[in-house]
Structures are given as C-alpha cells and as structure tokens.
PDB file of C-alpha atoms in Angstrom:
ATOM      1  CA  ASP A 607      50.984 -12.034 -40.063  1.00  0.00           C
ATOM      2  CA  ALA A 608      49.222 -15.721 -40.166  1.00  0.00           C
ATOM      3  CA  GLY A 609      52.022 -18.419 -41.232  1.00  0.00           C
ATOM      4  CA  VAL A 610      51.055 -21.190 -43.965  1.00  0.00           C
ATOM      5  CA  ILE A 611      47.813 -22.616 -42.938  1.00  0.00           C
ATOM      6  CA  GLN A 612      47.219 -26.360 -43.837  1.00  0.00           C
ATOM      7  CA  SER A 613      44.329 -28.668 -43.137  1.00  0.00           C
ATOM      8  CA  PRO A 614      43.298 -31.155 -42.131  1.00  0.00           C
ATOM      9  CA  ARG A 615      46.187 -31.315 -39.414  1.00  0.00           C
ATOM     10  CA  HIS A 616      45.392 -35.024 -39.111  1.00  0.00           C
ATOM     11  CA  GLU A 617      43.230 -37.305 -41.375  1.00  0.00           C
ATOM     12  CA  VAL A 618      42.834 -41.419 -41.084  1.00  0.00           C
ATOM     13  CA  THR A 619      41.420 -42.791 -44.102  1.00  0.00           C
ATOM     14  CA  GLU A 620      40.875 -46.158 -45.500  1.00  0.00           C
ATOM     15  CA  MET A 621      42.728 -47.397 -48.482  1.00  0.00           C
ATOM     16  CA  GLY A 622      41.184 -46.477 -51.785  1.00  0.00           C
ATOM     17  CA  GLN A 623      39.319 -43.404 -50.587  1.00  0.00           C
ATOM     18  CA  GLU A 624      40.455 -40.001 -51.993  1.00  0.00           C
ATOM     19  CA  VAL A 625      42.092 -37.365 -50.124  1.00  0.00           C
ATOM     20  CA  THR A 626      42.579 -33.842 -50.252  1.00  0.00           C
ATOM     21  CA  LEU A 627      45.094 -31.848 -48.445  1.00  0.00           C
ATOM     22  CA  ARG A 628      44.589 -27.773 -48.411  1.00  0.00           C
ATOM     23  CA  CYS A 629      47.123 -24.862 -48.089  1.00  0.00           C
ATOM     24  CA  LYS A 630      47.036 -21.325 -47.809  1.00  0.00           C
ATOM     25  CA  PRO A 631      50.433 -19.699 -48.292  1.00  0.00           C
ATOM     26  CA  ILE A 632      51.467 -16.493 -46.459  1.00  0.00           C
ATOM     27  CA  SER A 633      49.761 -13.379 -48.058  1.00  0.00           C
ATOM     28  CA  GLY A 634      51.837 -12.145 -50.534  1.00  0.00           C
ATOM     29  CA  HIS A 635      54.285 -14.862 -50.885  1.00  0.00           C
ATOM     30  CA  ASN A 636      54.057 -16.151 -54.699  1.00  0.00           C
ATOM     31  CA  SER A 637      55.931 -19.558 -54.541  1.00  0.00           C
ATOM     32  CA  LEU A 638      54.275 -22.800 -52.939  1.00  0.00           C
ATOM     33  CA  PHE A 639      55.938 -25.996 -52.260  1.00  0.00           C
ATOM     34  CA  TRP A 640      54.302 -29.367 -50.884  1.00  0.00           C
ATOM     35  CA  TYR A 641      56.801 -31.670 -49.062  1.00  0.00           C
ATOM     36  CA  ARG A 642      56.124 -35.268 -47.806  1.00  0.00           C
ATOM     37  CA  GLN A 643      57.913 -36.416 -44.881  1.00  0.00           C
ATOM     38  CA  THR A 644      58.575 -40.022 -44.034  1.00  0.00           C
ATOM     39  CA  MET A 645      60.826 -42.067 -41.884  1.00  0.00           C
ATOM     40  CA  MET A 646      62.429 -43.923 -44.768  1.00  0.00           C
ATOM     41  CA  ARG A 647      62.807 -41.025 -47.141  1.00  0.00           C
ATOM     42  CA  GLY A 648      62.982 -37.769 -45.026  1.00  0.00           C
ATOM     43  CA  LEU A 649      61.978 -34.655 -46.271  1.00  0.00           C
ATOM     44  CA  GLU A 650      61.063 -34.941 -50.257  1.00  0.00           C
ATOM     45  CA  LEU A 651      59.888 -32.087 -52.585  1.00  0.00           C
ATOM     46  CA  LEU A 652      56.503 -33.029 -54.453  1.00  0.00           C
ATOM     47  CA  ILE A 653      56.001 -30.211 -56.357  1.00  0.00           C
ATOM     48  CA  TYR A 654      56.221 -26.461 -56.317  1.00  0.00           C
ATOM     49  CA  PHE A 655      54.505 -23.460 -58.159  1.00  0.00           C
ATOM     50  CA  ASN A 656      55.071 -20.068 -58.701  1.00  0.00           C
ATOM     51  CA  ASN A 657      52.866 -17.474 -59.507  1.00  0.00           C
ATOM     52  CA  ASN A 658      50.127 -20.099 -59.197  1.00  0.00           C
ATOM     53  CA  VAL A 659      51.975 -22.063 -62.280  1.00  0.00           C
ATOM     54  CA  PRO A 660      53.193 -25.457 -61.393  1.00  0.00           C
ATOM     55  CA  ILE A 661      57.060 -25.360 -62.059  1.00  0.00           C
ATOM     56  CA  ASP A 662      58.491 -28.622 -61.109  1.00  0.00           C
ATOM     57  CA  ASP A 663      56.198 -31.725 -60.522  1.00  0.00           C
ATOM     58  CA  SER A 664      59.317 -34.226 -60.930  1.00  0.00           C
ATOM     59  CA  GLY A 665      58.860 -35.320 -57.030  1.00  0.00           C
ATOM     60  CA  MET A 666      55.218 -36.448 -57.411  1.00  0.00           C
ATOM     61  CA  PRO A 667      55.414 -40.163 -56.939  1.00  0.00           C
ATOM     62  CA  GLU A 668      53.010 -41.225 -59.350  1.00  0.00           C
ATOM     63  CA  ASP A 669      49.658 -40.636 -61.058  1.00  0.00           C
ATOM     64  CA  ARG A 670      47.577 -41.011 -57.987  1.00  0.00           C
ATOM     65  CA  PHE A 671      49.059 -37.600 -56.795  1.00  0.00           C
ATOM     66  CA  SER A 672      47.889 -34.169 -57.964  1.00  0.00           C
ATOM     67  CA  ALA A 673      48.228 -30.747 -57.103  1.00  0.00           C
ATOM     68  CA  LYS A 674      46.633 -27.713 -58.234  1.00  0.00           C
ATOM     69  CA  MET A 675      46.755 -23.943 -57.136  1.00  0.00           C
ATOM     70  CA  PRO A 676      43.792 -22.126 -58.580  1.00  0.00           C
ATOM     71  CA  ASN A 677      44.502 -18.821 -57.182  1.00  0.00           C
ATOM     72  CA  ALA A 678      47.494 -17.128 -55.047  1.00  0.00           C
ATOM     73  CA  SER A 679      45.785 -18.032 -51.477  1.00  0.00           C
ATOM     74  CA  PHE A 680      45.201 -21.646 -51.968  1.00  0.00           C
ATOM     75  CA  SER A 681      46.326 -25.196 -53.154  1.00  0.00           C
ATOM     76  CA  THR A 682      45.526 -28.630 -52.677  1.00  0.00           C
ATOM     77  CA  LEU A 683      47.245 -31.775 -53.141  1.00  0.00           C
ATOM     78  CA  LYS A 684      44.919 -34.872 -53.722  1.00  0.00           C
ATOM     79  CA  ILE A 685      45.515 -38.542 -53.643  1.00  0.00           C
ATOM     80  CA  GLN A 686      43.343 -41.095 -55.399  1.00  0.00           C
ATOM     81  CA  PRO A 687      43.255 -43.620 -55.073  1.00  0.00           C
ATOM     82  CA  SER A 688      45.003 -43.552 -51.147  1.00  0.00           C
ATOM     83  CA  GLU A 689      47.293 -46.402 -50.323  1.00  0.00           C
ATOM     84  CA  PRO A 690      48.896 -47.291 -46.843  1.00  0.00           C
ATOM     85  CA  ARG A 691      52.226 -46.267 -48.228  1.00  0.00           C
ATOM     86  CA  ASP A 692      50.943 -42.911 -48.599  1.00  0.00           C
ATOM     87  CA  SER A 693      51.186 -42.200 -44.973  1.00  0.00           C
ATOM     88  CA  ALA A 694      53.366 -39.559 -43.918  1.00  0.00           C
ATOM     89  CA  VAL A 695      53.481 -35.705 -42.851  1.00  0.00           C
ATOM     90  CA  TYR A 696      52.408 -33.707 -45.687  1.00  0.00           C
ATOM     91  CA  PHE A 697      53.971 -30.194 -45.516  1.00  0.00           C
ATOM     92  CA  CYS A 698      52.874 -26.850 -47.231  1.00  0.00           C
ATOM     93  CA  ALA A 699      55.334 -24.238 -47.651  1.00  0.00           C
ATOM     94  CA  SER A 700      55.558 -20.810 -49.213  1.00  0.00           C
ATOM     95  CA  SER A 701      58.302 -18.338 -49.955  1.00  0.00           C
ATOM     96  CA  GLN A 702      57.881 -14.255 -51.233  1.00  0.00           C
ATOM     97  CA  ARG A 703      60.306 -14.955 -54.338  1.00  0.00           C
ATOM     98  CA  LEU A 704      61.030 -18.088 -55.906  1.00  0.00           C
ATOM     99  CA  GLY A 705      64.627 -18.896 -55.127  1.00  0.00           C
ATOM    100  CA  LEU A 706      65.756 -15.929 -53.441  1.00  0.00           C
ATOM    101  CA  ASP A 707      63.890 -16.112 -50.112  1.00  0.00           C
ATOM    102  CA  THR A 708      63.347 -17.944 -46.686  1.00  0.00           C
ATOM    103  CA  ILE A 709      60.789 -20.933 -47.325  1.00  0.00           C
ATOM    104  CA  TYR A 710      58.109 -20.765 -44.554  1.00  0.00           C
ATOM    105  CA  PHE A 711      56.425 -24.055 -43.393  1.00  0.00           C
ATOM    106  CA  GLY A 712      53.117 -24.899 -42.201  1.00  0.00           C
ATOM    107  CA  GLU A 713      52.278 -27.040 -39.361  1.00  0.00           C
ATOM    108  CA  GLY A 714      51.666 -30.289 -41.669  1.00  0.00           C
ATOM    109  CA  SER A 715      48.963 -32.614 -42.430  1.00  0.00           C
ATOM    110  CA  TRP A 716      49.614 -36.158 -40.724  1.00  0.00           C
ATOM    111  CA  LEU A 717      47.886 -38.594 -43.012  1.00  0.00           C
ATOM    112  CA  THR A 718      47.407 -42.325 -42.041  1.00  0.00           C
ATOM    113  CA  VAL A 719      46.096 -44.628 -44.605  1.00  0.00           C
ATOM    114  CA  VAL A 720      44.915 -48.196 -43.284  1.00  0.00           C
TER     115      VAL A 720
ATOM    116  CA  ALA B1136      73.243 -32.177 -57.166  1.00  0.00           C
ATOM    117  CA  GLN B1137      73.806 -30.923 -53.816  1.00  0.00           C
ATOM    118  CA  THR B1138      73.759 -33.168 -50.712  1.00  0.00           C
ATOM    119  CA  VAL B1139      73.689 -32.183 -46.971  1.00  0.00           C
ATOM    120  CA  THR B1140      75.207 -34.564 -44.407  1.00  0.00           C
ATOM    121  CA  GLN B1141      74.320 -34.348 -40.588  1.00  0.00           C
ATOM    122  CA  SER B1142      76.510 -36.908 -39.170  1.00  0.00           C
ATOM    123  CA  GLN B1143      75.181 -36.840 -35.579  1.00  0.00           C
ATOM    124  CA  PRO B1144      71.871 -38.852 -35.740  1.00  0.00           C
ATOM    125  CA  GLU B1145      71.161 -37.817 -32.029  1.00  0.00           C
ATOM    126  CA  MET B1146      72.508 -35.373 -29.369  1.00  0.00           C
ATOM    127  CA  SER B1147      72.140 -34.716 -25.623  1.00  0.00           C
ATOM    128  CA  VAL B1148      72.812 -31.373 -23.540  1.00  0.00           C
ATOM    129  CA  GLN B1149      72.472 -30.610 -19.977  1.00  0.00           C
ATOM    130  CA  GLU B1150      70.098 -27.796 -19.621  1.00  0.00           C
ATOM    131  CA  ALA B1151      71.682 -24.271 -19.675  1.00  0.00           C
ATOM    132  CA  GLU B1152      74.688 -25.695 -21.253  1.00  0.00           C
ATOM    133  CA  THR B1153      75.980 -25.333 -24.752  1.00  0.00           C
ATOM    134  CA  VAL B1154      75.516 -27.757 -27.718  1.00  0.00           C
ATOM    135  CA  THR B1155      76.987 -27.829 -31.274  1.00  0.00           C
ATOM    136  CA  LEU B1156      75.100 -29.774 -33.900  1.00  0.00           C
ATOM    137  CA  SER B1157      77.089 -30.566 -37.648  1.00  0.00           C
ATOM    138  CA  CYS B1158      76.450 -30.018 -41.069  1.00  0.00           C
ATOM    139  CA  THR B1159      78.589 -30.344 -44.055  1.00  0.00           C
ATOM    140  CA  TYR B1160      77.153 -29.996 -47.502  1.00  0.00           C
ATOM    141  CA  ASP B1161      78.570 -30.737 -50.805  1.00  0.00           C
ATOM    142  CA  THR B1162      77.853 -28.176 -53.965  1.00  0.00           C
ATOM    143  CA  SER B1163      79.838 -26.821 -56.718  1.00  0.00           C
ATOM    144  CA  GLU B1164      77.868 -23.213 -56.505  1.00  0.00           C
ATOM    145  CA  SER B1165      79.285 -20.492 -55.102  1.00  0.00           C
ATOM    146  CA  ASP B1166      76.271 -18.582 -53.986  1.00  0.00           C
ATOM    147  CA  TYR B1167      73.717 -20.344 -51.919  1.00  0.00           C
ATOM    148  CA  TYR B1168      71.579 -20.267 -48.434  1.00  0.00           C
ATOM    149  CA  LEU B1169      72.080 -22.623 -45.831  1.00  0.00           C
ATOM    150  CA  PHE B1170      69.064 -23.066 -43.248  1.00  0.00           C
ATOM    151  CA  TRP B1171      68.601 -24.640 -39.878  1.00  0.00           C
ATOM    152  CA  TYR B1172      65.094 -25.871 -39.227  1.00  0.00           C
ATOM    153  CA  LYS B1173      63.987 -26.998 -35.753  1.00  0.00           C
ATOM    154  CA  GLN B1174      60.851 -29.850 -35.820  1.00  0.00           C
ATOM    155  CA  PRO B1175      59.605 -30.243 -32.111  1.00  0.00           C
ATOM    156  CA  PRO B1176      56.977 -33.691 -31.643  1.00  0.00           C
ATOM    157  CA  SER B1177      54.182 -31.230 -33.088  1.00  0.00           C
ATOM    158  CA  ARG B1178      56.042 -31.879 -36.277  1.00  0.00           C
ATOM    159  CA  GLN B1179      55.899 -28.110 -37.321  1.00  0.00           C
ATOM    160  CA  MET B1180      59.259 -26.962 -39.415  1.00  0.00           C
ATOM    161  CA  ILE B1181      60.135 -23.857 -37.861  1.00  0.00           C
ATOM    162  CA  LEU B1182      62.954 -21.587 -39.050  1.00  0.00           C
ATOM    163  CA  VAL B1183      65.798 -21.298 -36.550  1.00  0.00           C
ATOM    164  CA  ILE B1184      68.494 -19.373 -38.439  1.00  0.00           C
ATOM    165  CA  ARG B1185      69.482 -18.710 -42.296  1.00  0.00           C
ATOM    166  CA  GLN B1186      73.057 -17.855 -43.655  1.00  0.00           C
ATOM    167  CA  GLU B1187      73.846 -16.410 -47.041  1.00  0.00           C
ATOM    168  CA  ALA B1188      76.785 -18.119 -48.627  1.00  0.00           C
ATOM    169  CA  TYR B1189      78.123 -14.631 -49.645  1.00  0.00           C
ATOM    170  CA  LYS B1190      78.368 -13.156 -45.984  1.00  0.00           C
ATOM    171  CA  GLN B1191      81.456 -13.894 -44.201  1.00  0.00           C
ATOM    172  CA  GLN B1192      80.025 -12.996 -40.878  1.00  0.00           C
ATOM    173  CA  ASN B1193      78.190 -15.957 -39.163  1.00  0.00           C
ATOM    174  CA  ALA B1194      74.235 -15.695 -38.271  1.00  0.00           C
ATOM    175  CA  THR B1195      73.103 -15.555 -34.811  1.00  0.00           C
ATOM    176  CA  GLU B1196      69.791 -15.315 -33.652  1.00  0.00           C
ATOM    177  CA  ASN B1197      69.389 -14.740 -29.576  1.00  0.00           C
ATOM    178  CA  ARG B1198      70.976 -18.184 -28.602  1.00  0.00           C
ATOM    179  CA  PHE B1199      71.503 -19.619 -31.507  1.00  0.00           C
ATOM    180  CA  SER B1200      74.480 -19.188 -33.738  1.00  0.00           C
ATOM    181  CA  VAL B1201      76.222 -20.790 -36.635  1.00  0.00           C
ATOM    182  CA  ASN B1202      79.882 -21.522 -37.663  1.00  0.00           C
ATOM    183  CA  PHE B1203      79.860 -21.225 -41.425  1.00  0.00           C
ATOM    184  CA  GLN B1204      82.870 -22.242 -43.198  1.00  0.00           C
ATOM    185  CA  LYS B1205      82.622 -22.104 -46.463  1.00  0.00           C
ATOM    186  CA  ALA B1206      85.713 -23.478 -47.959  1.00  0.00           C
ATOM    187  CA  ALA B1207      85.170 -26.551 -45.590  1.00  0.00           C
ATOM    188  CA  LYS B1208      81.683 -26.685 -46.540  1.00  0.00           C
ATOM    189  CA  SER B1209      80.705 -26.869 -43.213  1.00  0.00           C
ATOM    190  CA  PHE B1210      77.374 -25.029 -41.445  1.00  0.00           C
ATOM    191  CA  SER B1211      77.239 -25.970 -37.604  1.00  0.00           C
ATOM    192  CA  LEU B1212      74.785 -24.561 -35.278  1.00  0.00           C
ATOM    193  CA  LYS B1213      75.484 -23.817 -31.376  1.00  0.00           C
ATOM    194  CA  ILE B1214      72.746 -23.501 -29.128  1.00  0.00           C
ATOM    195  CA  SER B1215      73.906 -21.455 -25.851  1.00  0.00           C
ATOM    196  CA  ASP B1216      72.007 -21.786 -22.564  1.00  0.00           C
ATOM    197  CA  SER B1217      70.131 -24.817 -23.950  1.00  0.00           C
ATOM    198  CA  GLN B1218      66.260 -24.790 -22.351  1.00  0.00           C
ATOM    199  CA  LEU B1219      63.978 -27.750 -22.550  1.00  0.00           C
ATOM    200  CA  GLY B1220      62.262 -26.534 -25.200  1.00  0.00           C
ATOM    201  CA  ASP B1221      65.165 -26.929 -27.652  1.00  0.00           C
ATOM    202  CA  ALA B1222      64.442 -30.463 -27.488  1.00  0.00           C
ATOM    203  CA  ALA B1223      63.685 -31.214 -31.173  1.00  0.00           C
ATOM    204  CA  MET B1224      64.644 -32.593 -34.264  1.00  0.00           C
ATOM    205  CA  TYR B1225      67.004 -30.312 -35.975  1.00  0.00           C
ATOM    206  CA  PHE B1226      67.418 -30.278 -39.951  1.00  0.00           C
ATOM    207  CA  CYS B1227      69.992 -28.611 -41.920  1.00  0.00           C
ATOM    208  CA  ALA B1228      69.126 -27.610 -45.119  1.00  0.00           C
ATOM    209  CA  TYR B1229      70.534 -26.114 -48.738  1.00  0.00           C
ATOM    210  CA  ARG B1230      68.904 -23.866 -51.113  1.00  0.00           C
ATOM    211  CA  SER B1231      70.409 -22.450 -54.362  1.00  0.00           C
ATOM    212  CA  HIS B1232      70.562 -19.073 -54.867  1.00  0.00           C
ATOM    213  CA  GLY B1233      68.163 -17.902 -57.641  1.00  0.00           C
ATOM    214  CA  GLY B1234      68.946 -20.270 -61.311  1.00  0.00           C
ATOM    215  CA  SER B1235      66.646 -22.912 -61.801  1.00  0.00           C
ATOM    216  CA  ASN B1236      66.774 -25.091 -58.623  1.00  0.00           C
ATOM    217  CA  TYR B1237      64.451 -23.749 -55.741  1.00  0.00           C
ATOM    218  CA  LYS B1238      64.105 -26.560 -53.552  1.00  0.00           C
ATOM    219  CA  LEU B1239      65.113 -26.968 -50.165  1.00  0.00           C
ATOM    220  CA  THR B1240      67.881 -30.026 -49.864  1.00  0.00           C
ATOM    221  CA  PHE B1241      67.563 -31.556 -46.378  1.00  0.00           C
ATOM    222  CA  GLY B1242      70.008 -33.678 -44.114  1.00  0.00           C
ATOM    223  CA  LYS B1243      68.371 -36.244 -42.289  1.00  0.00           C
ATOM    224  CA  GLY B1244      68.429 -34.702 -38.939  1.00  0.00           C
ATOM    225  CA  THR B1245      69.879 -34.652 -35.832  1.00  0.00           C
ATOM    226  CA  LEU B1246      67.521 -35.566 -32.575  1.00  0.00           C
ATOM    227  CA  LEU B1247      68.574 -32.965 -29.710  1.00  0.00           C
ATOM    228  CA  THR B1248      67.659 -34.177 -26.337  1.00  0.00           C
ATOM    229  CA  VAL B1249      67.897 -31.736 -23.255  1.00  0.00           C
ATOM    230  CA  ASN B1250      68.206 -33.072 -19.859  1.00  0.00           C
ATOM    231  CA  PRO B1251      67.057 -31.383 -16.806  1.00  0.00           C
TER     232      PRO B1251
END
C-alpha cells in the first residue's frame, strides 16, 4: 500500500507569497494530522482531522495558516502570506482510528521562505 | 500534560555493535502508546517500533527492541548489530490511548552516528 503522500517535497518562495502544501493520507485512514518541525521548537502538531472534520486547530500558529480536508483522500495546509519564520519541514500524517492506532508520516514538505 | 525526555542529544556506535537510546516520560495516565521514530537525513519520519502500555512484554522488531519499564516511566531503544543505515535522528514519542488527546508528544531526539 502507498504511504502518506505529500507535495511538494521542497519549495522555496518569497516572503508574502501564498504557499499550499498537499497531502493524501493512507487509504482507509480516517484521521489526518499536520505537524511542523523546526530546529528551535522540534515537532509541533498544528491541526488534526477526524472523518474530514477539524478536531483541534489550537496548534495553528496564527491566522495566516489554514487547513482543509474536503474529502477522505486529500488535505491542504495553506500559508498566506508566508514569512521567513514559517521555514520548516511540514509533515502530514494519518492513522486508521483516532487515538487508537499508530500515526504514519509522509516524507514531509521542506519549505523555505526567503 | 505529558512530556517526553531524551537525555542523550547525541550517541555513537561502531558498526555491528549494540547501542541503547534512553527515553523517559511523564504522565498520569495508565493506558497509552509509546513509539520510536527514526528520521534519516532525508527527513522522513519512519516508525521503528511501538509499545502498548498495557502489555508487559517488550516489543521487538528484528534488530530493534525496547526495554519498557512502566513504573519507572522509561522506554529505551536497543539497536543490535548496528548498521550504517541506522544512522539517523531517533525520536521517542507518547500518545494517549483513546480519550480526547490524540496527538503524539515527541522528545527532542537523539542523533545516532554509526562508525564503520
């Protein structure tokens, strides 16, 4: 089975531009998570969905960040406008059952904002 | 809130030798999951091993095994017959079982170097 698929793998953008990160969870998984990894803060949970519904977005840093999950096989994380401090690796992850199963990670999207 | 502590920022091991990475955690819950994830230079987060807190038997996956001490809140990872491909950052992580807190809480990681 295919794992969690993220795109793009790498993106370099200028400050102020809109960035959209995409994720396809593992088929049959109904929970989806967005994490961010930086040197300073380590791995942080930004938001998670269960059955396409956002459950907890308290980790989203500010209004510039938004996430959607229009269907069971697709999610986006959008940053508008982007800032240099948003530079990080963004991971999408999924699990079969919320709270009860292993979380599997995608390969990450490495974002650099200049 | 749960916390996960990895007290060894860096470790090194000779190829074919055995190394143990330490992890302690703090929780008031009785049922939970513990994980070790590996992050090689490619940055992908790869699940290495998982332990359910209600299971007394230590989990094993080929050359990887854990020493789970529930009372001491300790969860160490042993890598036997270390290989060059084991070089990576290793993260210990905690997750509640059920309830309303579904996120993984990670330690800060241990960077493992494997010397040929």
